[in-house]
mmCIF file of C-alpha atoms (C1' of nucleotides) in Angstrom:
data_model
loop_
_atom_site.group_PDB
_atom_site.id
_atom_site.type_symbol
_atom_site.label_atom_id
_atom_site.label_comp_id
_atom_site.label_asym_id
_atom_site.label_seq_id
_atom_site.Cartn_x
_atom_site.Cartn_y
_atom_site.Cartn_z
ATOM 1 C CA UNK A 1159 -1.174 59.846 160.870
ATOM 2 C CA UNK A 1160 1.666 62.200 159.968
ATOM 3 C CA UNK A 1161 3.669 62.796 156.789
ATOM 4 C CA UNK A 1162 6.300 60.277 157.783
ATOM 5 C CA UNK A 1163 3.804 57.472 158.307
ATOM 6 C CA UNK A 1164 1.730 58.407 155.266
ATOM 7 C CA UNK A 1165 4.850 58.327 153.115
ATOM 8 C CA UNK A 1166 5.572 54.791 154.293
ATOM 9 C CA UNK A 1167 2.006 53.741 153.521
ATOM 10 C CA UNK A 1168 2.131 55.269 150.046
ATOM 11 C CA UNK A 1169 5.378 53.381 149.586
ATOM 12 C CA UNK A 1170 3.508 50.168 150.262
ATOM 13 C CA UNK A 1171 1.171 51.050 147.393
ATOM 14 C CA UNK A 1172 3.960 52.053 145.024
ATOM 15 C CA UNK A 1173 4.413 48.652 143.433
ATOM 16 C CA UNK A 1174 2.283 47.049 140.771
ATOM 17 C CA UNK A 1175 2.592 43.574 142.271
ATOM 18 C CA UNK A 1176 1.222 44.896 145.520
ATOM 19 C CA UNK A 1177 -1.593 46.798 143.819
ATOM 20 C CA UNK A 1178 -2.531 43.558 142.084
ATOM 21 C CA UNK A 1179 -2.520 41.789 145.446
ATOM 22 C CA UNK A 1180 -4.952 44.343 146.822
ATOM 23 C CA UNK A 1181 -7.142 44.069 143.774
ATOM 24 C CA UNK A 1182 -7.216 40.279 144.052
ATOM 25 C CA UNK A 1183 -8.103 40.485 147.731
ATOM 26 C CA UNK A 1184 -10.892 42.970 147.051
ATOM 27 C CA UNK A 1185 -12.298 40.637 144.432
ATOM 28 C CA UNK A 1186 -12.097 37.744 146.877
ATOM 29 C CA UNK A 1187 -14.198 39.616 149.408
ATOM 30 C CA UNK A 1188 -14.593 38.570 153.054
ATOM 31 C CA UNK A 1189 -13.411 35.039 152.288
ATOM 32 C CA UNK A 1190 -9.935 36.313 151.568
ATOM 33 C CA UNK A 1191 -7.240 34.356 149.757
ATOM 34 C CA UNK A 1192 -4.480 32.001 150.811
ATOM 35 C CA UNK A 1193 -0.932 33.172 150.187
ATOM 36 C CA UNK A 1194 -0.484 30.553 147.489
ATOM 37 C CA UNK A 1195 -3.627 31.658 145.697
ATOM 38 C CA UNK A 1196 -2.390 35.238 145.789
ATOM 39 C CA UNK A 1197 0.969 34.242 144.373
ATOM 40 C CA UNK A 1198 -0.780 32.483 141.516
ATOM 41 C CA UNK A 1199 -3.218 35.350 140.980
ATOM 42 C CA UNK A 1200 -0.469 37.912 140.498
ATOM 43 C CA UNK A 1201 1.928 35.561 138.716
ATOM 44 C CA UNK A 1202 4.741 35.659 141.229
ATOM 45 C CA UNK A 1203 6.828 33.065 143.023
ATOM 46 C CA UNK A 1204 5.769 32.162 146.585
ATOM 47 C CA UNK A 1205 8.808 33.928 147.977
ATOM 48 C CA UNK A 1206 8.166 37.057 145.982
ATOM 49 C CA UNK A 1207 4.484 37.126 146.892
ATOM 50 C CA UNK A 1208 5.380 36.647 150.542
ATOM 51 C CA UNK A 1209 7.772 39.578 150.395
ATOM 52 C CA UNK A 1210 5.074 41.866 149.038
ATOM 53 C CA UNK A 1211 2.472 40.512 151.451
ATOM 54 C CA UNK A 1212 4.713 41.299 154.389
ATOM 55 C CA UNK A 1213 5.114 44.872 153.124
ATOM 56 C CA UNK A 1214 1.347 45.245 152.821
ATOM 57 C CA UNK A 1215 0.885 43.601 156.199
ATOM 58 C CA UNK A 1216 3.362 45.903 157.940
ATOM 59 C CA UNK A 1217 1.503 48.828 156.414
ATOM 60 C CA UNK A 1218 -1.738 47.412 157.823
ATOM 61 C CA UNK A 1219 -3.424 47.132 154.424
ATOM 62 C CA UNK A 1220 -3.897 43.382 154.827
ATOM 63 C CA UNK A 1221 -4.131 40.959 157.724
ATOM 64 C CA UNK A 1222 -3.335 37.270 157.847
ATOM 65 C CA UNK A 1223 -5.019 34.453 159.704
ATOM 66 C CA UNK A 1224 -3.773 30.906 159.772
ATOM 67 C CA UNK A 1225 -6.233 28.374 158.422
ATOM 68 C CA UNK A 1226 -4.891 24.834 158.523
ATOM 69 C CA UNK A 1227 -1.702 24.849 156.509
ATOM 70 C CA UNK A 1228 -2.519 28.074 154.718
ATOM 71 C CA UNK A 1229 -2.287 31.695 155.671
ATOM 72 C CA UNK A 1230 -5.432 33.459 154.593
ATOM 73 C CA UNK A 1231 -5.145 37.156 153.820
ATOM 74 C CA UNK A 1232 -7.851 39.776 153.843
ATOM 75 C CA UNK A 1233 -7.771 43.434 152.882
ATOM 76 C CA UNK A 1234 -8.335 46.130 155.517
ATOM 77 C CA UNK A 1235 -10.545 48.782 153.974
ATOM 78 C CA UNK A 1236 -10.401 50.993 157.024
ATOM 79 C CA UNK A 1237 -6.665 51.289 156.693
ATOM 80 C CA UNK A 1238 -6.878 52.254 153.033
ATOM 81 C CA UNK A 1239 -9.594 54.749 153.883
ATOM 82 C CA UNK A 1240 -7.453 56.273 156.611
ATOM 83 C CA UNK A 1241 -4.657 56.953 154.147
ATOM 84 C CA UNK A 1242 -7.054 58.464 151.631
ATOM 85 C CA UNK A 1243 -8.438 60.696 154.351
ATOM 86 C CA UNK A 1244 -4.956 61.868 155.250
ATOM 87 C CA UNK A 1245 -4.227 62.985 151.727
ATOM 88 C CA UNK A 1246 -7.679 64.426 151.101
ATOM 89 C CA UNK A 1247 -8.454 66.086 154.395
ATOM 90 C CA UNK A 1248 -5.341 66.587 156.460
ATOM 91 C CA UNK A 1249 -2.870 67.057 153.703
ATOM 92 C CA UNK A 1250 -5.111 68.709 151.186
ATOM 93 C CA UNK A 1251 -7.080 70.635 153.794
ATOM 94 C CA UNK A 1252 -10.391 69.412 152.438
ATOM 95 C CA UNK A 1253 -9.915 71.368 149.261
ATOM 96 C CA UNK A 1254 -13.238 71.475 147.374
ATOM 97 C CA UNK A 1255 -11.612 70.440 144.107
ATOM 98 C CA UNK A 1256 -10.874 67.053 145.631
ATOM 99 C CA UNK A 1257 -14.329 66.421 147.022
ATOM 100 C CA UNK A 1258 -15.411 64.828 143.780
ATOM 101 C CA UNK A 1259 -12.822 62.093 143.921
ATOM 102 C CA UNK A 1260 -15.200 59.516 145.336
ATOM 103 C CA UNK A 1261 -17.698 59.951 142.548
ATOM 104 C CA UNK A 1262 -20.295 61.083 145.030
ATOM 105 C CA UNK B 1266 -4.594 54.479 134.527
ATOM 106 C CA UNK B 1267 -3.298 50.960 135.164
ATOM 107 C CA UNK B 1268 -1.474 49.325 138.054
ATOM 108 C CA UNK B 1269 1.912 50.161 136.594
ATOM 109 C CA UNK B 1270 1.170 53.875 136.298
ATOM 110 C CA UNK B 1271 -0.640 54.026 139.618
ATOM 111 C CA UNK B 1272 2.339 52.408 141.328
ATOM 112 C CA UNK B 1273 4.601 55.104 139.903
ATOM 113 C CA UNK B 1274 2.238 57.825 141.125
ATOM 114 C CA UNK B 1275 2.026 56.324 144.604
ATOM 115 C CA UNK B 1276 5.815 56.252 144.540
ATOM 116 C CA UNK B 1277 5.805 59.997 144.014
ATOM 117 C CA UNK B 1278 3.766 60.314 147.210
ATOM 118 C CA UNK B 1279 5.921 57.919 149.202
ATOM 119 C CA UNK B 1280 8.258 60.545 150.615
ATOM 120 C CA UNK B 1281 7.626 62.884 153.501
ATOM 121 C CA UNK B 1282 9.449 65.796 151.873
ATOM 122 C CA UNK B 1283 7.173 65.501 148.878
ATOM 123 C CA UNK B 1284 4.044 65.206 151.008
ATOM 124 C CA UNK B 1285 5.111 68.375 152.776
ATOM 125 C CA UNK B 1286 5.571 70.047 149.396
ATOM 126 C CA UNK B 1287 2.028 69.142 148.414
ATOM 127 C CA UNK B 1288 0.676 70.320 151.728
ATOM 128 C CA UNK B 1289 2.498 73.634 151.402
ATOM 129 C CA UNK B 1290 1.166 74.107 147.881
ATOM 130 C CA UNK B 1291 -2.383 73.350 148.980
ATOM 131 C CA UNK B 1292 -2.071 75.933 151.733
ATOM 132 C CA UNK B 1293 -0.743 78.418 149.214
ATOM 133 C CA UNK B 1294 -3.817 77.994 147.048
ATOM 134 C CA UNK B 1295 -4.090 79.279 143.461
ATOM 135 C CA UNK B 1296 -1.223 81.699 143.999
ATOM 136 C CA UNK B 1297 1.205 78.809 144.254
ATOM 137 C CA UNK B 1298 4.724 79.043 145.614
ATOM 138 C CA UNK B 1299 8.137 79.767 144.131
ATOM 139 C CA UNK B 1300 10.650 76.933 144.288
ATOM 140 C CA UNK B 1301 12.706 78.820 146.832
ATOM 141 C CA UNK B 1302 9.701 79.352 149.066
ATOM 142 C CA UNK B 1303 8.931 75.645 148.892
ATOM 143 C CA UNK B 1304 12.488 74.748 149.811
ATOM 144 C CA UNK B 1305 12.268 76.993 152.829
ATOM 145 C CA UNK B 1306 8.813 75.722 153.768
ATOM 146 C CA UNK B 1307 9.925 72.104 153.927
ATOM 147 C CA UNK B 1308 13.378 72.837 155.305
ATOM 148 C CA UNK B 1309 15.407 71.477 152.415
ATOM 149 C CA UNK B 1310 18.270 72.744 150.284
ATOM 150 C CA UNK B 1311 17.360 74.238 146.902
ATOM 151 C CA UNK B 1312 18.895 71.250 145.157
ATOM 152 C CA UNK B 1313 17.023 68.761 147.271
ATOM 153 C CA UNK B 1314 13.732 70.614 146.870
ATOM 154 C CA UNK B 1315 14.251 70.763 143.125
ATOM 155 C CA UNK B 1316 14.842 67.022 143.017
ATOM 156 C CA UNK B 1317 11.563 66.327 144.771
ATOM 157 C CA UNK B 1318 9.701 68.927 142.718
ATOM 158 C CA UNK B 1319 10.809 67.261 139.530
ATOM 159 C CA UNK B 1320 9.527 63.928 140.796
ATOM 160 C CA UNK B 1321 6.157 65.482 141.646
ATOM 161 C CA UNK B 1322 6.144 67.299 138.333
ATOM 162 C CA UNK B 1323 6.825 64.149 136.320
ATOM 163 C CA UNK B 1324 3.967 62.489 138.171
ATOM 164 C CA UNK B 1325 1.751 65.412 137.196
ATOM 165 C CA UNK B 1326 0.903 66.348 140.773
ATOM 166 C CA UNK B 1327 2.362 69.828 140.353
ATOM 167 C CA UNK B 1328 2.989 72.190 137.455
ATOM 168 C CA UNK B 1329 5.510 74.994 137.141
ATOM 169 C CA UNK B 1330 5.238 78.362 135.483
ATOM 170 C CA UNK B 1331 8.068 80.812 135.160
ATOM 171 C CA UNK B 1332 7.451 84.171 136.761
ATOM 172 C CA UNK B 1333 10.359 86.564 136.405
ATOM 173 C CA UNK B 1334 13.353 84.850 137.974
ATOM 174 C CA UNK B 1335 11.261 82.379 139.913
ATOM 175 C CA UNK B 1336 9.507 79.178 139.010
ATOM 176 C CA UNK B 1337 6.075 79.163 140.553
ATOM 177 C CA UNK B 1338 4.566 75.796 141.383
ATOM 178 C CA UNK B 1339 0.929 74.891 141.799
ATOM 179 C CA UNK B 1340 -0.737 71.645 142.817
ATOM 180 C CA UNK B 1341 -2.910 69.737 140.342
ATOM 181 C CA UNK B 1342 -5.969 68.532 142.228
ATOM 182 C CA UNK B 1343 -7.347 66.667 139.247
ATOM 183 C CA UNK B 1344 -4.273 64.496 139.104
ATOM 184 C CA UNK B 1345 -4.460 63.619 142.763
ATOM 185 C CA UNK B 1346 -8.154 62.908 142.391
ATOM 186 C CA UNK B 1347 -7.474 60.610 139.446
ATOM 187 C CA UNK B 1348 -5.122 58.507 141.538
ATOM 188 C CA UNK B 1349 -7.593 58.347 144.410
ATOM 189 C CA UNK B 1350 -10.275 57.263 141.981
ATOM 190 C CA UNK B 1351 -8.050 54.510 140.646
ATOM 191 C CA UNK B 1352 -7.536 53.031 144.081
ATOM 192 C CA UNK B 1353 -11.123 53.534 145.213
ATOM 193 C CA UNK B 1354 -13.044 52.640 142.087
ATOM 194 C CA UNK B 1355 -10.870 50.705 139.661
ATOM 195 C CA UNK B 1356 -8.643 48.828 142.034
ATOM 196 C CA UNK B 1357 -11.004 48.534 144.947
ATOM 197 C CA UNK B 1358 -14.032 48.039 142.729
ATOM 198 C CA UNK B 1359 -15.952 50.795 144.455
ATOM 199 C CA UNK B 1360 -16.149 48.727 147.594
ATOM 200 C CA UNK B 1361 -18.825 50.205 149.883
ATOM 201 C CA UNK B 1362 -16.511 50.134 152.887
ATOM 202 C CA UNK B 1363 -14.367 52.757 151.215
ATOM 203 C CA UNK B 1364 -17.166 55.136 150.314
ATOM 204 C CA UNK B 1365 -16.772 56.943 153.586
ATOM 205 C CA UNK B 1366 -13.216 58.005 152.932
ATOM 206 C CA UNK B 1367 -14.106 61.524 151.904
ATOM 207 C CA UNK B 1368 -16.056 62.224 155.030
ATOM 208 C CA UNK B 1369 -19.135 62.893 152.958
ATOM 209 C "C1'" DC C 499 7.605 9.954 164.048
ATOM 210 C "C1'" DT C 500 7.958 10.699 159.100
ATOM 211 C "C1'" DG C 501 6.902 12.871 155.011
ATOM 212 C "C1'" DA C 502 4.663 16.311 152.330
ATOM 213 C "C1'" DC C 503 2.858 20.754 151.817
ATOM 214 C "C1'" DA C 504 2.333 25.966 152.587
ATOM 215 C "C1'" DT C 505 4.696 29.752 153.588
ATOM 216 C "C1'" DT C 506 8.244 32.516 155.296
ATOM 217 C "C1'" DT C 507 13.019 33.779 155.985
ATOM 218 C "C1'" DC C 508 17.627 34.387 154.551
ATOM 219 C "C1'" DA C 509 21.761 35.815 151.808
ATOM 220 C "C1'" DA C 510 23.506 37.742 147.738
ATOM 221 C "C1'" DG C 511 23.298 40.668 143.969
ATOM 222 C "C1'" DA C 512 21.113 44.167 140.838
ATOM 223 C "C1'" DG C 513 18.843 48.369 140.288
ATOM 224 C "C1'" DG C 514 16.624 52.528 141.634
ATOM 225 C "C1'" DA C 515 16.058 56.529 144.800
ATOM 226 C "C1'" DA C 516 17.877 60.189 147.932
ATOM 227 C "C1'" DT C 517 21.531 63.431 149.603
ATOM 228 C "C1'" DT C 518 25.301 66.577 149.106
ATOM 229 C "C1'" DG C 519 27.929 70.314 147.180
ATOM 230 C "C1'" DA C 520 29.699 72.147 143.017
ATOM 231 C "C1'" DA C 521 28.845 73.580 138.415
ATOM 232 C "C1'" DT C 522 25.499 75.242 135.053
ATOM 233 C "C1'" DT C 523 21.493 77.531 133.005
ATOM 234 C "C1'" DG C 524 18.194 81.125 132.729
ATOM 235 C "C1'" DT C 525 16.490 85.764 134.005
ATOM 236 C "C1'" DG C 526 16.510 90.449 135.092
ATOM 237 C "C1'" DA C 527 18.718 94.916 137.023
ATOM 238 C "C1'" DA C 528 22.272 98.426 136.640
ATOM 239 C "C1'" DT D 483 27.734 93.743 129.103
ATOM 240 C "C1'" DT D 484 28.306 92.508 133.756
ATOM 241 C "C1'" DC D 485 26.658 91.090 137.976
ATOM 242 C "C1'" DA D 486 23.630 88.869 141.133
ATOM 243 C "C1'" DC D 487 19.883 85.906 141.901
ATOM 244 C "C1'" DA D 488 16.733 81.693 141.290
ATOM 245 C "C1'" DA D 489 16.627 77.303 140.192
ATOM 246 C "C1'" DT D 490 18.189 73.140 137.974
ATOM 247 C "C1'" DT D 491 21.575 69.710 136.702
ATOM 248 C "C1'" DC D 492 25.413 66.834 137.536
ATOM 249 C "C1'" DA D 493 28.568 63.442 139.742
ATOM 250 C "C1'" DA D 494 29.614 60.747 143.593
ATOM 251 C "C1'" DT D 495 28.116 58.408 147.400
ATOM 252 C "C1'" DT D 496 24.955 56.140 150.264
ATOM 253 C "C1'" DC D 497 20.836 53.790 151.199
ATOM 254 C "C1'" DC D 498 16.793 51.235 150.233
ATOM 255 C "C1'" DT D 499 13.981 48.089 147.549
ATOM 256 C "C1'" DC D 500 13.332 44.186 144.731
ATOM 257 C "C1'" DT D 501 14.405 39.603 142.910
ATOM 258 C "C1'" DT D 502 16.059 34.930 143.094
ATOM 259 C "C1'" DG D 503 16.795 30.427 144.824
ATOM 260 C "C1'" DA D 504 17.956 27.826 148.825
ATOM 261 C "C1'" DA D 505 17.123 26.835 153.541
ATOM 262 C "C1'" DA D 506 14.177 26.966 157.549
ATOM 263 C "C1'" DT D 507 9.609 27.034 159.953
ATOM 264 C "C1'" DG D 508 5.103 25.583 160.910
ATOM 265 C "C1'" DT D 509 1.158 22.391 160.105
ATOM 266 C "C1'" DC D 510 -1.188 18.476 159.197
ATOM 267 C "C1'" DA D 511 -1.995 13.359 157.361
ATOM 268 C "C1'" DG D 512 -0.639 8.684 157.641
#
DNA sequence: CTGACATTTCAAGAGGAATTGAATTGTGAA
DNA sequence: TTCACAATTCAATTCCTCTTGAAATGTCAG
């Protein structure tokens, strides 16, 4: 992960619709949510939800799996963790002041 | 911190110039860096560096203090930590899979 | 095969973000 | 005061992102 890639990933998080998508998917847990359910959950049209889902998918924050007529999305925690690690460790050089960010 | 604000803050991180600025400021430590030094460090014109610094400053990730003819910038770790906490705790509901992100 | 449903893709337009170089502001030295 | 320096601000341009609604794709039931 370099600055270029990290910037793209942060860009995928820089939208409140997309943050709501992630939140909804976290709430849904391992079962995930169908695209239509996500659209309804965040109050967006199917087309708009699909646009944001493809951004999140390209970033690797979510993955889709076809299930009958639906596409079921799940969140990828590892990918989110990798971005956090970049900012906290690589970028911020493991600065002690940031160690407390995880509430540990 | 809500999704709207968090999205804005992630937007401030969604640029490789600005990530390099943060990295440079972290390396500089408490002493901080003058705007001109930052511009040189990231290989940008003074005007371009200033543009990105103002974005980071509005987001609260950096703060400036005048020192003679220079403006000295420092990174705000608390602000970065607050955003991380939002994603990890608020948005991601403290999901166990993300607990490992700080390498603790 | 036909029809209905779930979702994505596409084209067009609106709005915001980034880059450039010139002009401006603020600060200090002589 | 005058000059030089440090940095920001501005205007113009370009580029990218987002939104919308219509059209296309893929999937299944009858």
